[in-house]
Each structure stands twice: as C-alpha cells, then as structure tokens.
Amino acid sequence: MAFAPKTGCPMCGIVATAGSAQTPSPPESSARPQVLWRDDNFTAYRETVNPVSSKAHIIIALNLHVPSIYTLSSSDLPLLSNIRSLATHLLSSHSTSPEASTTTMSQPDESGMRIGFITPPFRDNKIPITDHLHAHAYILPADKLGWFRGVAYGPLAWYAIDDLIAEIRESVSNNRVKSGYENRRNAPIDTVPDAGARHGAPSGEEHTAPTLAVQDVESGQKVPQAA
C-alpha cells in the first residue's frame, strides 16, 4: 500500500487508535488525544499538551503516511479544500478551552483563524513531526507561542492553506487566483472545491494524476459535523 502506516510514527499511532468522532473524548488529563473528527481521509484532534493558542489549536492529520505537501498534486485540491473547511468548522465549534476566559466565548471571525502547514526543514519543536503531513489550525492570538517556536509559525516556515490552494491552481490554469483577487476566500473559483483538480489535452485526453483522497461514493465528500 502506498503511504502505508510507519512504525513508530506518532501521527500514524493517533490515526490508528482514533475512534469515531461520536465517541466521547477523553478528559483533559488523559494522555489520549481529544479526537474531534475522523473519516476516511483525516483525523483531527485538539492539541491540549502544547497548544499555540489558549482559544483553540487543532491538528488535522492525513490518515495516510504522506511525507510532505510536496507529495500533493493538483488532483488533491479537493482534499486541501476539505481540510480548510473542516478546520474552519472545528475552530468555530471548539473555540474555547477550559483555561480560556469566559469573555472569549464569542464565535471567532475567520480572519482570526490561521490554517496551514509547517514546511521542512522547519518544525514545531513541541510537536516535532516532519514526515507525516498534518495541518495546524488555531485562533489568534498565538499567546502560548514562544519566540523560538514562533519561527515554525512565521513567514519562513508557514505555508497558509489558502496560498497553497491558490498556487496549485495557478500552476495548472490561467487563473490568477493568488495575485488577481484581493479576498481569495470570496473569489468565485473558490466556491468550486474541485477547480483546477483535473487537466488534460485539447483532444480530451486526461492527464490528471491519481488523488490521495478516499472518495465518498454517495456524496463525493463528507460534511463535517460537530463532535
């Protein structure tokens, strides 16, 4: 199997042991991750040991042991769009932690959310996993982020998922998604998750690479629900 689980990989271990999103999450004191979402493609859990934000820090791991974002192709654009949608949904639903003040209970605005990847050779020294692709999603401010750890979440290492989606689309089409639209989240092309995922020749011959995603036969994609 391509991208099979790797022995000793912490993310593979979390994916393997994660139950359904409907299974009650373990208490804060438990060593088990608080799984918020599990489907055929992703396992999402709340980072409680070393969060970067007291409001919310969620990690979304691919179930496959995919080494990095550089393994992805344009056919994986729907996968990235689903990561973004899932992260936004989970941050909105789990935007407060027991240690957060009751004054922060309001729903966060999407402009205060950060969703993306830490690119090699950089890594989060508190969550030092570099060979199993996972996205970080958190709500500003990153009040638990020290200066050294902050390098991994800064401009040198951070790859925002919006930028990644836009740049992949630009690489396979003539749409100036990143540079040609001020608010990409509201760009018309962004209302179509599959946009840019397929490409081929004028003759109709398709050159699309296989996707890493496991397709939902009935609906095409799974709709995130609150855990």
PDB file of C-alpha atoms in Angstrom:
ATOM      1  CA  MET A   1       0.000   0.000   0.000  1.00  0.00           C
ATOM      2  CA  ALA A   2       1.326   3.465  -0.914  1.00  0.00           C
ATOM      3  CA  PHE A   3       1.879   5.709   2.111  1.00  0.00           C
ATOM      4  CA  ALA A   4       1.293   2.823   4.496  1.00  0.00           C
ATOM      5  CA  PRO A   5       1.498   3.453   8.269  1.00  0.00           C
ATOM      6  CA  LYS A   6       5.051   3.846   9.539  1.00  0.00           C
ATOM      7  CA  THR A   7       6.121   2.044  12.679  1.00  0.00           C
ATOM      8  CA  GLY A   8       6.982   4.498  15.418  1.00  0.00           C
ATOM      9  CA  CYS A   9       5.266   7.494  13.794  1.00  0.00           C
ATOM     10  CA  PRO A  10       3.226   9.352  16.455  1.00  0.00           C
ATOM     11  CA  MET A  11       0.694  10.588  13.883  1.00  0.00           C
ATOM     12  CA  CYS A  12       0.178   7.089  12.499  1.00  0.00           C
ATOM     13  CA  GLY A  13      -0.413   5.938  16.073  1.00  0.00           C
ATOM     14  CA  ILE A  14      -3.066   8.608  16.641  1.00  0.00           C
ATOM     15  CA  VAL A  15      -4.772   7.747  13.357  1.00  0.00           C
ATOM     16  CA  ALA A  16      -4.761   4.032  14.188  1.00  0.00           C
ATOM     17  CA  THR A  17      -6.220   4.423  17.665  1.00  0.00           C
ATOM     18  CA  ALA A  18      -8.671   7.232  16.987  1.00  0.00           C
ATOM     19  CA  GLY A  19     -12.292   6.262  17.318  1.00  0.00           C
ATOM     20  CA  SER A  20     -15.331   7.775  15.688  1.00  0.00           C
ATOM     21  CA  ALA A  21     -15.964  11.483  16.202  1.00  0.00           C
ATOM     22  CA  GLN A  22     -19.100  10.407  18.056  1.00  0.00           C
ATOM     23  CA  THR A  23     -17.004   8.577  20.676  1.00  0.00           C
ATOM     24  CA  PRO A  24     -16.736  10.683  23.855  1.00  0.00           C
ATOM     25  CA  SER A  25     -13.411  12.488  24.046  1.00  0.00           C
ATOM     26  CA  PRO A  26     -11.076  11.602  26.914  1.00  0.00           C
ATOM     27  CA  PRO A  27     -10.728  14.054  29.811  1.00  0.00           C
ATOM     28  CA  GLU A  28      -8.130  16.834  29.741  1.00  0.00           C
ATOM     29  CA  SER A  29      -5.827  14.806  32.000  1.00  0.00           C
ATOM     30  CA  SER A  30      -5.812  11.818  29.661  1.00  0.00           C
ATOM     31  CA  ALA A  31      -2.747  11.079  27.542  1.00  0.00           C
ATOM     32  CA  ARG A  32      -5.006  10.196  24.617  1.00  0.00           C
ATOM     33  CA  PRO A  33      -5.621  12.958  22.054  1.00  0.00           C
ATOM     34  CA  GLN A  34      -9.057  14.562  22.091  1.00  0.00           C
ATOM     35  CA  VAL A  35     -10.262  13.407  18.683  1.00  0.00           C
ATOM     36  CA  LEU A  36     -12.782  15.811  17.165  1.00  0.00           C
ATOM     37  CA  TRP A  37     -13.235  14.295  13.717  1.00  0.00           C
ATOM     38  CA  ARG A  38     -12.398  11.035  11.959  1.00  0.00           C
ATOM     39  CA  ASP A  39     -13.225   9.977   8.413  1.00  0.00           C
ATOM     40  CA  ASP A  40     -11.571   8.032   5.600  1.00  0.00           C
ATOM     41  CA  ASN A  41      -9.098  10.835   4.852  1.00  0.00           C
ATOM     42  CA  PHE A  42      -8.420  12.773   8.043  1.00  0.00           C
ATOM     43  CA  THR A  43      -8.100  12.518  11.792  1.00  0.00           C
ATOM     44  CA  ALA A  44      -8.489  15.822  13.628  1.00  0.00           C
ATOM     45  CA  TYR A  45      -7.706  16.306  17.282  1.00  0.00           C
ATOM     46  CA  ARG A  46      -7.393  19.144  19.724  1.00  0.00           C
ATOM     47  CA  GLU A  47      -3.841  19.921  20.812  1.00  0.00           C
ATOM     48  CA  THR A  48      -4.039  20.221  24.597  1.00  0.00           C
ATOM     49  CA  VAL A  49      -0.470  19.476  25.706  1.00  0.00           C
ATOM     50  CA  ASN A  50       1.363  22.153  23.701  1.00  0.00           C
ATOM     51  CA  PRO A  51      -1.196  24.456  22.061  1.00  0.00           C
ATOM     52  CA  VAL A  52      -0.061  27.707  20.476  1.00  0.00           C
ATOM     53  CA  SER A  53      -3.327  29.430  21.392  1.00  0.00           C
ATOM     54  CA  SER A  54      -5.424  29.276  24.545  1.00  0.00           C
ATOM     55  CA  LYS A  55      -8.541  29.675  22.388  1.00  0.00           C
ATOM     56  CA  ALA A  56      -8.064  26.691  20.090  1.00  0.00           C
ATOM     57  CA  HIS A  57      -5.309  24.713  18.393  1.00  0.00           C
ATOM     58  CA  ILE A  58      -6.398  21.797  16.230  1.00  0.00           C
ATOM     59  CA  ILE A  59      -4.241  19.387  14.247  1.00  0.00           C
ATOM     60  CA  ILE A  60      -5.626  17.662  11.159  1.00  0.00           C
ATOM     61  CA  ALA A  61      -3.537  14.674  10.089  1.00  0.00           C
ATOM     62  CA  LEU A  62      -3.902  12.775   6.851  1.00  0.00           C
ATOM     63  CA  ASN A  63      -4.681   9.150   7.611  1.00  0.00           C
ATOM     64  CA  LEU A  64      -2.090   8.070   5.048  1.00  0.00           C
ATOM     65  CA  HIS A  65       1.586   8.482   5.944  1.00  0.00           C
ATOM     66  CA  VAL A  66       2.128  11.212   3.350  1.00  0.00           C
ATOM     67  CA  PRO A  67       5.585  12.744   3.930  1.00  0.00           C
ATOM     68  CA  SER A  68       5.024  16.388   2.951  1.00  0.00           C
ATOM     69  CA  ILE A  69       2.988  18.896   0.964  1.00  0.00           C
ATOM     70  CA  TYR A  70       5.371  18.337  -1.945  1.00  0.00           C
ATOM     71  CA  THR A  71       3.753  14.931  -2.450  1.00  0.00           C
ATOM     72  CA  LEU A  72       0.450  16.617  -3.335  1.00  0.00           C
ATOM     73  CA  SER A  73      -0.652  17.324  -6.894  1.00  0.00           C
ATOM     74  CA  SER A  74      -3.450  19.350  -8.455  1.00  0.00           C
ATOM     75  CA  SER A  75      -5.747  16.329  -8.148  1.00  0.00           C
ATOM     76  CA  ASP A  76      -5.531  16.783  -4.380  1.00  0.00           C
ATOM     77  CA  LEU A  77      -7.083  20.262  -4.446  1.00  0.00           C
ATOM     78  CA  PRO A  78     -10.442  18.917  -3.193  1.00  0.00           C
ATOM     79  CA  LEU A  79      -8.548  17.266  -0.325  1.00  0.00           C
ATOM     80  CA  LEU A  80      -6.985  20.600   0.635  1.00  0.00           C
ATOM     81  CA  SER A  81     -10.328  22.370   0.323  1.00  0.00           C
ATOM     82  CA  ASN A  82     -11.853  19.816   2.672  1.00  0.00           C
ATOM     83  CA  ILE A  83      -9.027  20.342   5.184  1.00  0.00           C
ATOM     84  CA  ARG A  84      -9.731  24.079   5.119  1.00  0.00           C
ATOM     85  CA  SER A  85     -13.489  23.604   5.527  1.00  0.00           C
ATOM     86  CA  LEU A  86     -13.040  21.076   8.319  1.00  0.00           C
ATOM     87  CA  ALA A  87     -10.545  23.287  10.158  1.00  0.00           C
ATOM     88  CA  THR A  88     -12.840  26.316   9.925  1.00  0.00           C
ATOM     89  CA  HIS A  89     -15.776  24.278  11.204  1.00  0.00           C
ATOM     90  CA  LEU A  90     -13.856  22.773  14.113  1.00  0.00           C
ATOM     91  CA  LEU A  91     -12.308  26.080  15.155  1.00  0.00           C
ATOM     92  CA  SER A  92     -15.759  27.656  15.191  1.00  0.00           C
ATOM     93  CA  SER A  93     -17.169  24.769  17.231  1.00  0.00           C
ATOM     94  CA  HIS A  94     -14.268  24.379  19.677  1.00  0.00           C
ATOM     95  CA  SER A  95     -13.022  27.928  20.035  1.00  0.00           C
ATOM     96  CA  THR A  96     -12.637  27.908  23.791  1.00  0.00           C
ATOM     97  CA  SER A  97     -10.654  25.764  26.195  1.00  0.00           C
ATOM     98  CA  PRO A  98     -11.210  25.260  29.931  1.00  0.00           C
ATOM     99  CA  GLU A  99      -8.382  27.707  30.635  1.00  0.00           C
ATOM    100  CA  ALA A 100      -9.755  30.401  28.363  1.00  0.00           C
ATOM    101  CA  SER A 101     -11.660  33.283  29.880  1.00  0.00           C
ATOM    102  CA  THR A 102     -15.427  33.374  29.615  1.00  0.00           C
ATOM    103  CA  THR A 103     -15.015  36.698  27.842  1.00  0.00           C
ATOM    104  CA  THR A 104     -13.690  34.805  24.786  1.00  0.00           C
ATOM    105  CA  MET A 105     -16.790  32.698  24.270  1.00  0.00           C
ATOM    106  CA  SER A 106     -17.962  34.542  21.130  1.00  0.00           C
ATOM    107  CA  GLN A 107     -17.645  32.827  17.771  1.00  0.00           C
ATOM    108  CA  PRO A 108     -14.301  33.655  16.131  1.00  0.00           C
ATOM    109  CA  ASP A 109     -14.125  35.513  12.847  1.00  0.00           C
ATOM    110  CA  GLU A 110     -12.419  33.638  10.020  1.00  0.00           C
ATOM    111  CA  SER A 111      -9.907  36.469   9.697  1.00  0.00           C
ATOM    112  CA  GLY A 112      -8.616  35.478  13.131  1.00  0.00           C
ATOM    113  CA  MET A 113      -8.075  31.860  12.120  1.00  0.00           C
ATOM    114  CA  ARG A 114      -4.756  30.503  10.885  1.00  0.00           C
ATOM    115  CA  ILE A 115      -4.791  27.273   8.886  1.00  0.00           C
ATOM    116  CA  GLY A 116      -1.708  25.877   7.203  1.00  0.00           C
ATOM    117  CA  PHE A 117       1.375  23.700   7.236  1.00  0.00           C
ATOM    118  CA  ILE A 118       4.885  23.949   8.662  1.00  0.00           C
ATOM    119  CA  THR A 119       7.269  23.192   5.817  1.00  0.00           C
ATOM    120  CA  PRO A 120      10.523  21.223   6.153  1.00  0.00           C
ATOM    121  CA  PRO A 121      13.203  21.628   7.305  1.00  0.00           C
ATOM    122  CA  PHE A 122      11.386  23.710   9.912  1.00  0.00           C
ATOM    123  CA  ARG A 123       9.305  22.071  12.600  1.00  0.00           C
ATOM    124  CA  ASP A 124       7.404  22.827  15.775  1.00  0.00           C
ATOM    125  CA  ASN A 125       9.891  21.834  18.467  1.00  0.00           C
ATOM    126  CA  LYS A 126       6.998  20.907  20.774  1.00  0.00           C
ATOM    127  CA  ILE A 127       5.338  18.716  18.107  1.00  0.00           C
ATOM    128  CA  PRO A 128       8.442  17.619  16.141  1.00  0.00           C
ATOM    129  CA  ILE A 129       6.824  15.515  13.423  1.00  0.00           C
ATOM    130  CA  THR A 130       8.190  16.270   9.956  1.00  0.00           C
ATOM    131  CA  ASP A 131       7.419  13.190   7.855  1.00  0.00           C
ATOM    132  CA  HIS A 132       3.639  12.768   8.312  1.00  0.00           C
ATOM    133  CA  LEU A 133       1.639  15.547   6.686  1.00  0.00           C
ATOM    134  CA  HIS A 134      -0.642  17.424   9.069  1.00  0.00           C
ATOM    135  CA  ALA A 135      -2.218  20.858   9.130  1.00  0.00           C
ATOM    136  CA  HIS A 136      -2.270  23.211  12.084  1.00  0.00           C
ATOM    137  CA  ALA A 137      -5.350  25.350  12.714  1.00  0.00           C
ATOM    138  CA  TYR A 138      -5.538  27.857  15.524  1.00  0.00           C
ATOM    139  CA  ILE A 139      -7.201  31.092  16.577  1.00  0.00           C
ATOM    140  CA  LEU A 140      -5.253  34.276  17.119  1.00  0.00           C
ATOM    141  CA  PRO A 141      -3.628  35.464  19.244  1.00  0.00           C
ATOM    142  CA  ALA A 142      -0.963  32.778  19.492  1.00  0.00           C
ATOM    143  CA  ASP A 143      -0.498  33.638  23.153  1.00  0.00           C
ATOM    144  CA  LYS A 144       1.311  30.390  24.011  1.00  0.00           C
ATOM    145  CA  LEU A 145       3.882  30.684  21.237  1.00  0.00           C
ATOM    146  CA  GLY A 146       7.404  31.484  22.391  1.00  0.00           C
ATOM    147  CA  TRP A 147       9.879  33.251  20.124  1.00  0.00           C
ATOM    148  CA  PHE A 148      11.851  30.112  19.210  1.00  0.00           C
ATOM    149  CA  ARG A 149       8.771  28.048  18.484  1.00  0.00           C
ATOM    150  CA  GLY A 150       7.332  31.024  16.646  1.00  0.00           C
ATOM    151  CA  VAL A 151       9.816  30.541  13.800  1.00  0.00           C
ATOM    152  CA  ALA A 152       7.833  27.481  12.691  1.00  0.00           C
ATOM    153  CA  TYR A 153       4.644  29.551  12.526  1.00  0.00           C
ATOM    154  CA  GLY A 154       6.279  32.584  10.923  1.00  0.00           C
ATOM    155  CA  PRO A 155       6.792  33.594   7.275  1.00  0.00           C
ATOM    156  CA  LEU A 156       9.930  31.467   6.818  1.00  0.00           C
ATOM    157  CA  ALA A 157       8.206  28.161   7.537  1.00  0.00           C
ATOM    158  CA  TRP A 158       4.441  28.678   7.490  1.00  0.00           C
ATOM    159  CA  TYR A 159       2.537  27.775   4.314  1.00  0.00           C
ATOM    160  CA  ALA A 160      -1.035  29.041   4.601  1.00  0.00           C
ATOM    161  CA  ILE A 161      -3.510  26.619   3.094  1.00  0.00           C
ATOM    162  CA  ASP A 162      -5.128  29.454   1.105  1.00  0.00           C
ATOM    163  CA  ASP A 163      -1.769  30.188  -0.523  1.00  0.00           C
ATOM    164  CA  LEU A 164      -1.121  26.520  -1.264  1.00  0.00           C
ATOM    165  CA  ILE A 165      -4.522  26.026  -2.906  1.00  0.00           C
ATOM    166  CA  ALA A 166      -4.166  29.228  -4.933  1.00  0.00           C
ATOM    167  CA  GLU A 167      -0.634  28.471  -6.104  1.00  0.00           C
ATOM    168  CA  ILE A 168      -1.509  24.932  -7.190  1.00  0.00           C
ATOM    169  CA  ARG A 169      -4.469  26.300  -9.156  1.00  0.00           C
ATOM    170  CA  GLU A 170      -2.292  28.933 -10.804  1.00  0.00           C
ATOM    171  CA  SER A 171       0.228  26.259 -11.793  1.00  0.00           C
ATOM    172  CA  VAL A 172      -2.351  24.282 -13.784  1.00  0.00           C
ATOM    173  CA  SER A 173      -4.547  27.059 -15.189  1.00  0.00           C
ATOM    174  CA  ASN A 174      -4.526  30.676 -16.354  1.00  0.00           C
ATOM    175  CA  ASN A 175      -6.467  31.814 -13.287  1.00  0.00           C
ATOM    176  CA  ARG A 176      -4.520  34.389 -11.262  1.00  0.00           C
ATOM    177  CA  VAL A 177      -6.080  33.094  -8.069  1.00  0.00           C
ATOM    178  CA  LYS A 178      -3.428  34.298  -5.641  1.00  0.00           C
ATOM    179  CA  SER A 179      -2.395  37.619  -7.142  1.00  0.00           C
ATOM    180  CA  GLY A 180      -5.515  38.540  -9.056  1.00  0.00           C
ATOM    181  CA  TYR A 181      -8.166  38.624  -6.346  1.00  0.00           C
ATOM    182  CA  GLU A 182      -7.874  40.639  -3.151  1.00  0.00           C
ATOM    183  CA  ASN A 183     -10.102  38.435  -0.996  1.00  0.00           C
ATOM    184  CA  ARG A 184      -9.391  34.894  -2.156  1.00  0.00           C
ATOM    185  CA  ARG A 185     -11.861  33.318   0.276  1.00  0.00           C
ATOM    186  CA  ASN A 186     -14.665  35.063  -1.647  1.00  0.00           C
ATOM    187  CA  ALA A 187     -13.239  34.508  -5.115  1.00  0.00           C
ATOM    188  CA  PRO A 188     -15.733  32.779  -7.445  1.00  0.00           C
ATOM    189  CA  ILE A 189     -13.257  29.979  -8.220  1.00  0.00           C
ATOM    190  CA  ASP A 190     -13.060  29.134  -4.526  1.00  0.00           C
ATOM    191  CA  THR A 191     -16.737  28.161  -4.466  1.00  0.00           C
ATOM    192  CA  VAL A 192     -15.793  25.100  -6.526  1.00  0.00           C
ATOM    193  CA  PRO A 193     -13.541  22.798  -4.429  1.00  0.00           C
ATOM    194  CA  ASP A 194     -12.590  20.724  -7.494  1.00  0.00           C
ATOM    195  CA  ALA A 195     -11.492  23.734  -9.569  1.00  0.00           C
ATOM    196  CA  GLY A 196      -8.088  23.001 -11.068  1.00  0.00           C
ATOM    197  CA  ALA A 197      -8.082  19.370  -9.962  1.00  0.00           C
ATOM    198  CA  ARG A 198      -8.389  17.934 -13.471  1.00  0.00           C
ATOM    199  CA  HIS A 199      -6.341  18.779 -16.524  1.00  0.00           C
ATOM    200  CA  GLY A 200      -5.630  17.332 -19.935  1.00  0.00           C
ATOM    201  CA  ALA A 201      -5.048  17.957 -23.622  1.00  0.00           C
ATOM    202  CA  PRO A 202      -7.342  19.784 -26.097  1.00  0.00           C
ATOM    203  CA  SER A 203      -8.074  16.370 -27.609  1.00  0.00           C
ATOM    204  CA  GLY A 204      -9.871  15.382 -24.424  1.00  0.00           C
ATOM    205  CA  GLU A 205      -7.078  13.163 -23.171  1.00  0.00           C
ATOM    206  CA  GLU A 206      -6.909  13.499 -19.398  1.00  0.00           C
ATOM    207  CA  HIS A 207      -3.550  13.855 -17.646  1.00  0.00           C
ATOM    208  CA  THR A 208      -4.838  14.089 -14.084  1.00  0.00           C
ATOM    209  CA  ALA A 209      -2.705  12.289 -11.519  1.00  0.00           C
ATOM    210  CA  PRO A 210      -4.405   9.950  -9.039  1.00  0.00           C
ATOM    211  CA  THR A 211      -5.586  11.677  -5.884  1.00  0.00           C
ATOM    212  CA  LEU A 212      -4.634  10.662  -2.354  1.00  0.00           C
ATOM    213  CA  ALA A 213      -8.210  11.164  -1.185  1.00  0.00           C
ATOM    214  CA  VAL A 214     -10.629   8.351  -0.454  1.00  0.00           C
ATOM    215  CA  GLN A 215     -13.795   9.339  -2.269  1.00  0.00           C
ATOM    216  CA  ASP A 216     -17.238   9.246  -0.684  1.00  0.00           C
ATOM    217  CA  VAL A 217     -19.174   7.275  -3.293  1.00  0.00           C
ATOM    218  CA  GLU A 218     -22.595   8.616  -2.282  1.00  0.00           C
ATOM    219  CA  SER A 219     -21.959  12.344  -1.890  1.00  0.00           C
ATOM    220  CA  GLY A 220     -18.457  12.986  -3.178  1.00  0.00           C
ATOM    221  CA  GLN A 221     -17.312  14.434   0.117  1.00  0.00           C
ATOM    222  CA  LYS A 222     -18.147  14.261   3.787  1.00  0.00           C
ATOM    223  CA  VAL A 223     -19.771  17.188   5.542  1.00  0.00           C
ATOM    224  CA  PRO A 224     -18.158  17.988   8.892  1.00  0.00           C
ATOM    225  CA  GLN A 225     -20.436  17.683  11.887  1.00  0.00           C
ATOM    226  CA  ALA A 226     -19.832  18.841  15.407  1.00  0.00           C
ATOM    227  CA  ALA A 227     -18.261  16.188  17.615  1.00  0.00           C
TER     228      ALA A 227
END
